[in-house]
Coordinates of C-alpha atoms and ligand atoms in Angstrom, one line a residue:
M1 CA 215.5 -1.9 100.7
Y2 CA 213.8 -2.9 103.7
R3 CA 211.3 -0.3 104.5
N4 CA 209.3 -1.5 107.9
W5 CA 205.9 0.7 108.3
L6 CA 207.0 2.9 105.2
R7 CA 206.8 -0.1 102.9
K8 CA 203.6 0.9 101.3
F9 CA 205.3 4.3 99.9
P10 CA 207.1 4.5 97.3
D11 CA 211.0 4.9 97.6
L12 CA 212.4 8.3 97.5
P13 CA 214.3 9.8 95.2
A14 CA 218.1 9.1 94.2
D15 CA 218.5 12.8 93.4
F16 CA 217.6 15.4 96.4
S17 CA 219.0 18.4 95.0
A18 CA 215.2 20.2 94.6
L19 CA 214.3 18.8 98.4
E20 CA 216.1 21.0 100.9
K21 CA 214.0 21.5 103.2
P22 CA 211.1 20.1 105.0
S23 CA 208.3 21.8 103.0
D24 CA 209.6 20.8 100.0
L25 CA 209.6 17.0 100.8
A26 CA 206.4 17.6 102.1
A27 CA 205.1 18.6 98.5
W28 CA 207.0 15.8 97.2
E29 CA 205.2 12.9 99.6
L30 CA 202.2 14.3 98.6
S31 CA 202.9 14.5 95.1
Q32 CA 203.5 10.8 95.3
W33 CA 200.2 10.1 96.5
L34 CA 197.4 12.0 95.0
P35 CA 197.2 14.0 92.0
A36 CA 199.1 17.1 92.3
H37 CA 196.3 19.6 92.5
S38 CA 193.7 18.1 94.7
F39 CA 196.0 19.1 98.1
T40 CA 197.7 22.7 98.8
L41 CA 200.2 23.2 101.2
V42 CA 199.9 26.8 102.7
K43 CA 203.1 27.8 104.8
E44 CA 202.2 29.4 107.8
P45 CA 205.7 30.1 109.9
D46 CA 204.5 30.7 113.0
L47 CA 202.9 27.3 113.1
G48 CA 206.1 25.6 113.3
D49 CA 205.9 22.0 113.8
G50 CA 202.3 22.0 114.3
F51 CA 199.7 22.1 111.0
R52 CA 196.1 22.2 110.5
I53 CA 194.0 19.9 108.4
S54 CA 191.2 21.5 106.5
G55 CA 188.9 20.6 103.2
S56 CA 191.8 20.0 101.0
T57 CA 194.3 22.4 102.2
V58 CA 197.4 21.6 104.9
T59 CA 198.5 24.5 106.6
G60 CA 201.6 24.4 108.7
G61 CA 204.9 25.7 109.8
E62 CA 208.2 24.7 108.0
T63 CA 208.6 21.5 109.4
G64 CA 204.7 21.4 110.3
L65 CA 204.0 20.8 106.5
L66 CA 205.5 17.4 106.4
Y67 CA 204.1 16.6 109.9
G68 CA 200.8 17.3 108.4
V69 CA 201.4 15.5 105.3
W70 CA 202.7 12.7 106.9
A71 CA 199.1 12.5 109.1
L72 CA 197.2 12.8 106.1
L73 CA 199.2 9.5 104.9
R74 CA 199.1 7.9 107.7
H75 CA 195.5 8.3 107.6
M76 CA 195.1 6.9 104.1
Q77 CA 197.3 3.9 104.3
G78 CA 196.8 3.3 108.0
G79 CA 193.5 4.2 109.0
A80 CA 194.9 6.6 111.3
P81 CA 192.0 9.6 113.0
L82 CA 192.8 12.6 111.0
P83 CA 193.2 15.5 113.1
A84 CA 191.6 18.7 112.1
E85 CA 194.5 21.2 114.0
S86 CA 198.0 19.2 116.2
S87 CA 201.1 20.7 117.3
P88 CA 203.5 18.1 119.0
R89 CA 203.5 18.6 123.2
Y90 CA 207.5 18.4 123.6
P91 CA 209.0 20.6 121.4
L92 CA 212.6 18.1 121.5
R93 CA 211.3 14.5 120.4
M94 CA 214.7 12.9 120.4
I95 CA 216.3 9.6 119.5
N96 CA 219.6 8.8 121.6
C97 CA 222.0 6.3 119.6
W98 CA 224.3 4.5 121.9
D99 CA 226.5 4.1 118.6
N100 CA 230.6 3.9 118.5
M101 CA 232.9 4.8 116.2
D102 CA 234.0 1.5 115.9
G103 CA 230.8 0.0 114.4
S104 CA 229.6 -1.4 118.0
V105 CA 226.8 -0.4 119.6
E106 CA 226.7 0.0 123.4
R107 CA 223.4 -2.3 124.1
G108 CA 222.9 -2.7 120.4
Y109 CA 220.4 -5.6 119.7
A110 CA 220.4 -4.6 115.4
G111 CA 223.6 -5.0 113.9
R112 CA 226.1 -2.7 113.9
S113 CA 226.2 0.9 113.8
L114 CA 224.1 2.9 111.2
F115 CA 226.6 5.9 110.7
F116 CA 229.9 4.5 112.1
E117 CA 232.8 1.8 111.1
G118 CA 236.6 1.0 112.2
G119 CA 236.6 4.4 113.5
E120 CA 235.3 6.6 111.0
F121 CA 232.1 8.0 109.2
A122 CA 230.5 5.2 107.4
Y123 CA 227.2 4.8 106.0
D124 CA 225.1 4.6 103.1
P125 CA 223.3 7.5 102.3
A126 CA 220.0 6.1 101.2
R127 CA 219.5 4.1 104.7
I128 CA 220.0 7.5 106.5
R129 CA 217.3 9.1 104.5
H130 CA 215.0 6.4 105.1
L131 CA 215.5 6.7 108.4
A132 CA 215.2 10.0 108.5
R133 CA 211.7 9.4 106.7
M134 CA 210.3 6.8 109.2
M135 CA 211.4 9.6 112.0
A136 CA 209.4 12.4 110.3
S137 CA 206.5 10.1 109.5
V138 CA 206.2 9.7 113.3
G139 CA 207.2 13.3 114.3
L140 CA 210.8 12.8 115.8
N141 CA 213.1 15.6 115.4
V142 CA 216.5 15.2 116.8
I143 CA 218.8 12.4 116.8
C144 CA 221.9 12.2 118.9
I145 CA 224.5 9.8 116.8
N146 CA 227.2 9.1 119.2
N147 CA 227.2 6.8 122.3
V148 CA 226.8 9.2 125.6
N149 CA 230.4 7.1 126.8
V150 CA 232.2 9.2 124.6
H151 CA 235.3 7.2 123.3
E152 CA 238.1 8.4 121.3
P153 CA 237.6 9.3 118.3
A154 CA 234.1 10.2 118.9
Q155 CA 235.4 13.1 120.7
G156 CA 236.7 14.4 117.8
L157 CA 233.2 14.7 116.4
I158 CA 233.2 18.1 117.3
A159 CA 236.9 18.8 116.2
E160 CA 238.5 17.6 113.7
R161 CA 235.4 15.9 112.1
L162 CA 233.1 18.6 111.9
P163 CA 233.2 18.4 107.8
E164 CA 232.1 14.7 108.4
L165 CA 229.0 16.1 110.9
S166 CA 228.3 18.7 108.4
A167 CA 227.7 15.7 105.8
L168 CA 225.7 13.7 107.6
A169 CA 223.5 16.7 109.0
D170 CA 222.6 17.3 105.4
L171 CA 221.0 14.3 104.8
F172 CA 218.8 14.3 107.5
R173 CA 217.4 17.9 107.9
P174 CA 215.2 18.1 104.3
F175 CA 213.3 15.4 107.3
G176 CA 213.2 18.2 110.0
V177 CA 215.3 16.3 111.9
R178 CA 218.5 18.0 113.2
L179 CA 221.7 16.5 114.8
M180 CA 222.9 16.1 118.1
V181 CA 225.9 15.1 119.6
S182 CA 227.5 13.2 123.2
V183 CA 230.3 15.2 124.2
D184 CA 233.0 14.3 126.9
F185 CA 233.3 16.8 129.6
S186 CA 236.8 16.5 129.7
M187 CA 237.1 17.5 126.0
P188 CA 239.7 20.7 127.1
L189 CA 242.0 18.1 128.0
R190 CA 242.2 16.4 125.4
E191 CA 242.9 19.7 123.5
G192 CA 245.8 20.8 125.5
L193 CA 244.2 22.7 128.6
P194 CA 245.9 21.8 132.1
T195 CA 242.0 21.2 133.3
A196 CA 238.3 21.0 132.7
D197 CA 236.9 23.0 136.0
P198 CA 233.7 24.7 134.7
L199 CA 234.5 27.7 136.9
D200 CA 237.9 28.1 135.2
P201 CA 238.1 31.3 132.7
D202 CA 240.2 29.6 130.1
V203 CA 237.8 26.2 130.2
Q204 CA 234.8 28.7 129.7
A205 CA 236.7 30.5 126.4
W206 CA 237.2 26.8 125.2
W207 CA 233.7 25.9 125.1
R208 CA 232.5 29.6 123.9
R209 CA 235.3 29.1 121.0
T210 CA 234.3 25.1 119.8
A211 CA 230.6 26.0 120.0
E212 CA 231.4 28.8 117.4
K213 CA 233.3 26.6 115.2
V214 CA 230.6 23.5 115.4
Y215 CA 227.8 26.0 114.6
D216 CA 229.7 27.5 111.6
E217 CA 229.6 24.1 110.6
V218 CA 226.1 22.8 111.5
P219 CA 224.0 25.8 112.1
D220 CA 221.3 23.8 113.1
L221 CA 222.7 21.2 115.3
A222 CA 220.4 20.4 118.1
G223 CA 222.9 21.0 120.9
F224 CA 225.0 18.7 123.2
L225 CA 224.1 15.5 125.4
V226 CA 226.3 14.8 128.4
K227 CA 226.6 12.1 130.9
A228 CA 228.8 13.3 133.5
D229 CA 230.4 11.8 136.5
S230 CA 228.7 8.7 135.7
E231 CA 229.9 5.0 135.3
G232 CA 233.4 6.3 135.5
R233 CA 232.7 9.4 132.7
P234 CA 234.7 12.5 133.7
G235 CA 232.4 15.1 135.2
P236 CA 232.3 18.8 137.4
F237 CA 232.6 16.5 140.5
T238 CA 236.2 16.2 139.7
Y239 CA 236.9 19.9 140.6
G240 CA 234.7 20.2 143.4
R241 CA 232.1 21.7 141.3
S242 CA 228.2 20.9 141.3
H243 CA 226.1 19.6 138.1
A244 CA 224.5 23.1 137.6
D245 CA 228.2 24.7 137.6
G246 CA 229.0 22.0 134.8
A247 CA 225.8 22.1 132.7
N248 CA 225.4 26.0 132.7
L249 CA 229.4 25.8 130.8
L250 CA 228.6 24.0 128.4
A251 CA 224.8 25.3 128.0
R252 CA 226.5 28.9 128.1
A253 CA 228.5 28.4 125.0
L254 CA 225.4 27.0 123.1
K255 CA 223.3 29.6 123.9
P256 CA 224.0 32.6 121.1
F257 CA 223.4 29.7 118.6
G258 CA 220.2 28.3 120.3
G259 CA 221.7 25.0 120.9
T260 CA 220.6 22.7 123.6
L261 CA 222.0 21.2 126.6
V262 CA 220.8 17.9 127.1
W263 CA 222.5 17.0 130.7
R264 CA 221.8 13.6 131.6
C265 CA 220.8 12.7 135.6
F266 CA 222.2 9.0 135.5
V267 CA 224.2 9.6 138.5
Y268 CA 224.9 7.1 141.1
N269 CA 227.6 5.5 143.0
C270 CA 228.5 2.4 141.2
R271 CA 231.4 1.3 143.8
Q272 CA 229.0 0.4 146.2
D273 CA 229.3 -2.3 149.1
W274 CA 226.7 -4.9 148.9
R275 CA 226.6 -5.3 153.0
D276 CA 226.1 -1.6 153.3
T277 CA 222.4 -1.8 153.5
A278 CA 221.8 2.0 154.5
T279 CA 222.5 3.1 150.8
D280 CA 220.1 2.7 148.3
R281 CA 221.4 3.6 144.6
G282 CA 217.1 4.8 143.8
K283 CA 218.0 7.7 145.8
A284 CA 221.3 9.1 144.1
A285 CA 219.5 11.1 141.2
F286 CA 217.2 13.0 143.2
E287 CA 220.0 13.4 146.1
T288 CA 221.9 15.4 143.6
Y289 CA 219.6 17.5 141.4
Q290 CA 216.5 18.4 143.6
P291 CA 218.6 20.5 145.5
L292 CA 220.1 22.4 142.2
D293 CA 216.5 22.9 141.2
G294 CA 216.1 26.4 139.8
L295 CA 220.4 27.0 139.1
F296 CA 220.2 25.6 135.8
E297 CA 220.3 28.2 132.8
D298 CA 217.1 28.2 130.2
N299 CA 218.5 26.2 127.6
V300 CA 219.3 22.9 129.7
I301 CA 217.4 20.1 129.9
L302 CA 218.0 17.6 132.7
Q303 CA 217.4 14.1 131.3
V304 CA 215.8 11.8 133.5
K305 CA 215.6 8.3 133.2
N306 CA 211.6 6.7 133.6
G307 CA 213.0 5.1 136.8
P308 CA 215.3 5.4 139.5
F309 CA 217.2 2.6 138.6
D310 CA 218.0 1.6 134.7
F311 CA 215.2 0.4 132.6
Q312 CA 214.5 -2.2 134.8
I313 CA 211.0 -4.1 133.8
R314 CA 209.1 -2.9 136.3
E315 CA 210.0 1.0 138.4
P316 CA 207.6 3.0 139.9
L317 CA 208.2 6.9 138.3
S318 CA 211.8 8.4 139.2
P319 CA 210.7 11.1 141.7
L320 CA 213.1 13.5 140.4
L321 CA 210.6 13.7 137.6
L322 CA 208.1 15.1 140.0
S323 CA 210.1 17.2 142.1
M324 CA 211.8 19.7 139.6
K325 CA 209.5 22.7 139.2
K326 CA 212.0 25.1 137.8
T327 CA 214.2 23.1 135.5
S328 CA 212.9 21.9 132.2
L329 CA 213.0 18.0 132.2
A330 CA 213.2 15.3 129.1
L331 CA 211.8 11.6 130.3
E332 CA 214.2 8.9 129.0
V333 CA 213.1 5.8 128.2
Q334 CA 214.6 2.7 126.5
L335 CA 213.7 1.2 123.2
A336 CA 216.8 -0.9 122.8
Q337 CA 215.7 -3.7 125.0
E338 CA 218.6 -4.2 127.2
Y339 CA 217.0 -5.6 129.9
T340 CA 213.7 -7.0 128.3
G341 CA 214.6 -9.6 126.0
Q342 CA 217.2 -7.7 123.8
Q343 CA 214.9 -7.6 120.4
I344 CA 214.4 -11.6 120.5
D345 CA 211.7 -11.6 123.1
L346 CA 208.8 -9.6 122.0
Y347 CA 208.2 -6.4 124.1
T348 CA 205.9 -4.2 123.3
M349 CA 206.5 -1.1 125.1
A350 CA 203.6 1.1 124.4
P351 CA 201.4 0.2 127.5
L352 CA 204.4 1.3 129.7
W353 CA 204.6 4.8 128.4
R354 CA 201.0 5.4 128.9
E355 CA 201.4 4.9 132.6
I356 CA 204.6 7.1 132.6
F357 CA 203.0 9.6 130.8
E358 CA 199.9 9.3 133.0
D359 CA 201.6 10.0 136.0
L360 CA 204.1 12.7 134.9
P361 CA 203.5 16.4 135.6
Q362 CA 203.6 18.0 131.9
E363 CA 204.3 21.3 133.2
N364 CA 208.3 21.8 132.9
L365 CA 208.6 18.2 130.8
S366 CA 209.9 19.7 127.2
A367 CA 211.4 17.0 125.5
A368 CA 211.1 13.3 125.1
A369 CA 214.5 10.8 124.6
A370 CA 214.3 7.2 123.5
V371 CA 217.8 5.1 123.4
S372 CA 218.1 4.1 120.2
N373 CA 216.7 0.0 119.5
L374 CA 218.3 0.8 115.7
G375 CA 221.2 -1.1 113.7
R376 CA 222.4 -2.0 110.5
D377 CA 220.3 -5.1 110.0
E378 CA 218.3 -5.2 106.9
N379 CA 215.4 -4.2 108.9
Y380 CA 217.0 -2.0 111.2
F381 CA 215.5 -3.2 114.5
G382 CA 216.3 -6.5 114.6
H383 CA 212.6 -8.4 115.6
P384 CA 210.7 -7.1 112.9
L385 CA 208.1 -6.1 115.5
A386 CA 210.6 -4.0 117.6
A387 CA 209.7 -1.5 115.1
A388 CA 206.4 -0.6 116.5
N389 CA 208.1 0.5 119.5
F390 CA 210.1 3.1 117.8
F391 CA 206.8 4.3 115.6
G392 CA 204.7 4.1 118.8
F393 CA 207.5 6.3 120.6
G394 CA 207.1 9.0 118.0
L395 CA 203.4 8.9 118.2
M396 CA 203.4 9.4 121.8
S397 CA 206.3 12.0 122.2
W398 CA 204.1 14.2 119.8
N399 CA 200.7 13.3 122.1
P400 CA 201.3 11.2 125.0
D401 CA 198.0 10.6 125.2
F402 CA 197.9 8.7 122.1
S403 CA 196.5 5.0 122.9
P404 CA 198.6 2.6 123.0
A405 CA 196.4 0.3 121.4
E406 CA 195.9 2.4 118.3
S407 CA 199.6 3.1 117.9
V408 CA 200.3 -0.3 117.8
A409 CA 196.8 -0.9 115.4
Q410 CA 198.1 1.8 113.3
W411 CA 201.7 -0.2 112.7
I412 CA 200.0 -3.1 111.9
R413 CA 197.9 -1.9 109.3
L414 CA 200.7 0.2 107.9
T415 CA 203.1 -2.6 108.0
Y416 CA 201.0 -5.4 107.1
D417 CA 198.4 -6.5 105.1
F418 CA 196.4 -8.8 107.3
S419 CA 192.9 -9.6 107.5
A420 CA 190.9 -7.8 111.0
E421 CA 191.0 -11.1 112.8
Q422 CA 194.6 -11.3 112.1
A423 CA 195.3 -7.6 112.2
D424 CA 193.4 -8.0 115.9
N425 CA 195.3 -11.8 116.9
L426 CA 198.3 -9.9 116.7
K427 CA 197.6 -6.5 118.3
R428 CA 196.5 -8.6 121.3
W429 CA 199.7 -10.4 121.3
M430 CA 201.9 -7.2 121.1
L431 CA 199.9 -5.4 123.6
S432 CA 200.3 -8.2 126.1
S433 CA 203.9 -8.9 125.2
R434 CA 205.2 -6.7 128.5
E435 CA 203.0 -8.2 131.1
I436 CA 204.1 -11.8 129.8
Y437 CA 208.2 -11.1 129.8
E438 CA 207.0 -9.5 133.5
L439 CA 205.4 -12.3 134.4
Y440 CA 208.5 -14.7 133.5
A441 CA 211.1 -12.2 133.9
G442 CA 210.5 -10.6 137.1
Q443 CA 207.3 -9.7 138.8
L444 CA 205.9 -8.0 141.9
G445 CA 209.0 -5.0 141.0
L446 CA 211.7 -7.2 141.8
C447 CA 214.7 -6.4 140.1
W448 CA 218.2 -7.0 139.1
M449 CA 217.6 -10.9 138.3
I450 CA 219.3 -10.6 135.5
T451 CA 222.7 -12.0 134.4
P452 CA 225.4 -9.5 134.9
H453 CA 226.7 -7.5 132.4
T454 CA 225.0 -9.1 129.3
H455 CA 221.5 -8.6 131.0
Y456 CA 220.3 -10.9 128.7
G457 CA 218.8 -14.6 130.9
P458 CA 218.2 -15.3 134.8
N459 CA 221.0 -15.3 137.4
P460 CA 219.3 -14.4 140.5
S461 CA 222.5 -14.2 142.7
G462 CA 224.3 -12.4 139.8
Y463 CA 224.4 -9.0 141.2
E464 CA 223.8 -9.8 144.4
Y465 CA 227.0 -9.0 146.0
D466 CA 228.3 -6.6 143.1
L467 CA 229.0 -3.1 143.4
W468 CA 226.5 -1.6 141.4
G469 CA 224.3 -0.8 144.4
T470 CA 221.5 -3.7 142.8
Y471 CA 220.3 -5.9 145.4
H472 CA 216.9 -7.9 146.4
R473 CA 218.5 -9.1 149.3
A474 CA 216.4 -12.5 148.9
S475 CA 217.1 -14.7 152.2
R476 CA 215.6 -17.9 153.6
D477 CA 212.4 -16.1 154.9
A478 CA 211.8 -12.8 153.0
V479 CA 212.6 -10.8 149.5
G480 CA 213.0 -7.3 148.5
I481 CA 213.9 -4.4 150.4
D482 CA 212.4 -2.0 152.7
R483 CA 212.1 1.4 151.0
T484 CA 209.7 3.0 153.8
E485 CA 211.2 5.5 156.1
K486 CA 212.0 2.6 158.5
G487 CA 214.1 1.2 155.7
T488 CA 216.3 3.4 153.6
G489 CA 213.8 6.0 153.5
Y490 CA 213.8 6.3 149.7
I491 CA 210.0 6.8 150.2
S492 CA 210.0 10.0 151.0
Q493 CA 211.6 11.6 147.9
Y494 CA 207.6 11.2 146.8
P495 CA 204.9 13.7 147.2
P496 CA 203.1 13.1 150.0
E497 CA 200.3 11.4 148.2
L498 CA 202.2 8.9 146.4
A499 CA 204.2 8.1 149.0
D500 CA 201.4 7.0 151.3
R501 CA 200.4 5.3 148.7
Y502 CA 203.1 3.0 148.3
R503 CA 204.5 3.0 152.0
D504 CA 201.5 0.4 153.0
P505 CA 201.9 -2.8 151.6
E506 CA 198.0 -2.7 151.2
T507 CA 197.9 0.2 149.2
C508 CA 201.0 -0.4 147.3
P509 CA 200.4 -1.7 143.4
D510 CA 201.3 -5.9 143.8
N511 CA 203.7 -5.3 140.9
L512 CA 205.6 -2.7 142.8
L513 CA 205.4 -4.6 146.1
L514 CA 209.3 -5.7 146.3
F515 CA 210.7 -2.6 144.9
F516 CA 209.4 -0.7 148.1
H517 CA 209.0 -3.6 151.0
R518 CA 210.6 -6.4 152.2
L519 CA 208.0 -9.4 152.8
P520 CA 207.6 -12.8 153.7
Y521 CA 207.3 -15.6 151.5
S522 CA 203.9 -15.9 153.5
F523 CA 202.8 -12.3 152.5
A524 CA 198.9 -12.0 151.7
L525 CA 198.8 -10.7 148.2
K526 CA 195.6 -9.1 147.5
D527 CA 194.0 -11.3 146.4
G528 CA 195.0 -14.0 149.2
C529 CA 197.6 -15.6 147.6
P530 CA 201.1 -16.4 149.6
L531 CA 203.9 -14.1 148.0
I532 CA 206.1 -17.3 147.2
Q533 CA 203.3 -19.1 145.4
R534 CA 202.5 -15.9 143.3
L535 CA 206.4 -15.9 142.2
Y536 CA 206.0 -19.9 141.2
D537 CA 202.7 -19.3 139.7
D538 CA 203.9 -16.3 137.6
H539 CA 206.6 -18.0 136.2
F540 CA 204.6 -20.8 135.6
E541 CA 202.3 -18.8 133.5
G542 CA 204.7 -16.6 131.8
A543 CA 206.5 -19.9 130.3
E544 CA 203.1 -20.8 129.5
L545 CA 202.3 -18.1 127.3
A546 CA 205.4 -17.6 125.7
A547 CA 204.8 -21.0 124.3
R548 CA 201.1 -20.3 123.1
M549 CA 202.5 -16.9 121.5
E550 CA 204.6 -18.5 119.6
R551 CA 202.4 -20.9 118.1
E552 CA 199.8 -18.2 117.1
L553 CA 202.3 -15.6 116.1
T554 CA 204.3 -18.5 113.9
A555 CA 200.4 -19.2 112.5
L556 CA 200.0 -15.3 111.1
P557 CA 201.1 -14.8 107.1
F558 CA 204.0 -12.5 107.9
P559 CA 206.1 -12.4 104.5
E560 CA 209.4 -13.4 104.5
P561 CA 211.7 -12.1 105.6
D562 CA 209.7 -11.5 108.9
A563 CA 207.9 -14.5 109.0
G564 CA 211.7 -16.7 109.5
E565 CA 212.8 -13.4 111.9
I566 CA 209.5 -13.9 113.9
A567 CA 209.3 -17.8 114.3
R568 CA 213.1 -17.7 115.1
R569 CA 212.5 -15.3 118.1
A570 CA 209.2 -16.6 119.3
A571 CA 210.9 -20.4 120.0
K572 CA 214.0 -18.7 121.7
Q573 CA 211.7 -16.8 123.8
R574 CA 209.8 -20.0 124.4
E575 CA 213.1 -21.3 125.5
N576 CA 214.0 -18.0 127.5
A577 CA 210.8 -18.2 129.5
Q578 CA 211.4 -21.8 130.0
N579 CA 214.4 -21.4 132.0
W580 CA 213.5 -17.8 133.5
R581 CA 210.6 -19.9 135.1
D582 CA 213.1 -22.8 136.1
V583 CA 216.3 -20.9 137.5
I584 CA 213.9 -18.3 139.7
N585 CA 211.4 -20.8 141.2
T586 CA 214.4 -23.3 142.5
F587 CA 216.2 -20.1 143.4
F588 CA 213.0 -19.7 145.9
H589 CA 212.1 -23.3 146.4
R590 CA 216.0 -23.7 147.6
L591 CA 216.2 -20.6 149.6
S592 CA 212.4 -21.0 151.5
G593 CA 211.7 -24.3 151.4
V594 CA 207.7 -24.1 150.3
P595 CA 206.4 -26.4 147.9
D596 CA 204.5 -25.8 144.9
A597 CA 200.9 -25.4 146.2
R598 CA 199.6 -27.2 142.6
G599 CA 202.5 -29.8 142.9
R600 CA 204.5 -28.7 139.4
K601 CA 207.8 -29.5 138.7
I602 CA 210.6 -27.3 140.8
Y603 CA 213.7 -28.7 140.3
D604 CA 215.5 -29.3 143.3
Ligands
LIG1 C1 225.5 4.3 127.8 C2 223.5 1.2 131.6 C3 223.9 0.7 130.8 C4 224.6 1.0 130.3 C5 224.8 2.8 129.6 C6 224.1 3.3 131.1 C7 223.5 4.8 130.7 O1 224.0 0.9 132.9 O2 224.2 -1.0 131.0 O3 225.5 0.5 129.1 O4 225.8 3.4 129.3 O5 223.3 2.3 131.6 O6 222.4 5.1 130.7 O7 224.7 5.7 130.3

């Protein structure tokens, strides 16, 4: 079996009868590596996920022992610095799978579902255990197995499918990984009630009974995840109720069992008229949730995407993450490279998360969630190097101060037997891959130049006259959207210091300029370069770098099957980058009529 960064570790045993809990597994992992007597494991339940390593003793809670052992193993095998003690910043470190029970994966780029096929549970227990081991090795502790768009028969996961859910939970349990399920807000209707109104006593009783049955079968279920009133999903708005009413309904049902209700804040009008320039989709989440701050039960976590839109190449931090002082929050990022090359183009995310975490107040952030990039492909991730995103997310949701460079270096050392020079070369390309992608696929904070629906490849007018609220409004003279108070007013959702910084194009960082401002093509950027010239230059440079990256990556001695997978993807990325360059440059050239100052080829 393909083992990713665990390839140098021994196989898991076939018989798990003696490995029921994380501390058992901690002892087993250690015994494979070190003579049994050289390390002692001491359980100190109060430490929970945390651990201490001193001399030849690892002390930790039930799960802490397993994380402590993995810290030790990553140190020995991957050269990671060994902490004397450590505990995670966020109690919940979650992977959100968007897997459907028909076996498809929404926005999945690594094959079909690892859990489902043909409307049924269908998995290889050995692969599930391996996935759980990968999660444990980097401190991840929750996996939501089904799509937030809950299509039948997935509603049944909390009804007639409970025994199967329980069997899957058993596989994850020894690794300290708890299951979560996405549930449909209108579930009571499916079960014969006339309404799903959160204030209806019968509906409340129905959810309480359901939670009881669920926890009878899966006593350590982490909780429910809900996408409501979003992109056609049912929700409390149908009944004229608020999202606090909706979330609290489920939270109260889960509370007696210690369950958490994770409620996504991806709510916006997806039927906008492009002619309406006053409505700004970016404002929607803040407008819906900020007035509800303080009204949620204490086992509710509001899960907020990192930016106000939808995992675009560059977005500012969502103002909602900066403004909910009395509510627990989860940061949601996307490992699946929906808008960032779909696990064909190389796009290493740790530098992006560093920026996000740097700006994020930590006080009420209690969880980090990542939309999964997993699938049934042999290597789980499609692009072999996309595994580093899963790995890095684990390390950075344990410790958001973790260095992106160290996370990538550690992953390379664990995964490949490279010389220091080869490893450095790979690390350099991985760490610059995000900027390279940004150069050719969307710079200066310009969003939505992508092909609608598939979200792959350039199509600068594709979303422009559509109903999704996704516009760049490029014209003959100018491009971008004025989001200051003179425009849509989005900027006023930020705390004053940040709003001041973004408001003035002179102080707004260039990489977000067209997100916040509508500017003429002649506008001089910080280095004096006219905006239109920067658009051209970046696209030429991005395509050149993608070509160079292909040459250098394919010169590295990757083992098979990685070598072939990487070469195929790097060649496709080179073609993609050229296509983006030509389509976007021609688009702006036709609009503006401004020639490239350096006389390079732009198609008419
Ligand atoms: C799961 C975007 C994606 C959808 C996804 C949605 C979400 O709109 O394109 O596929 O649905 O985000 O995050 O809920």
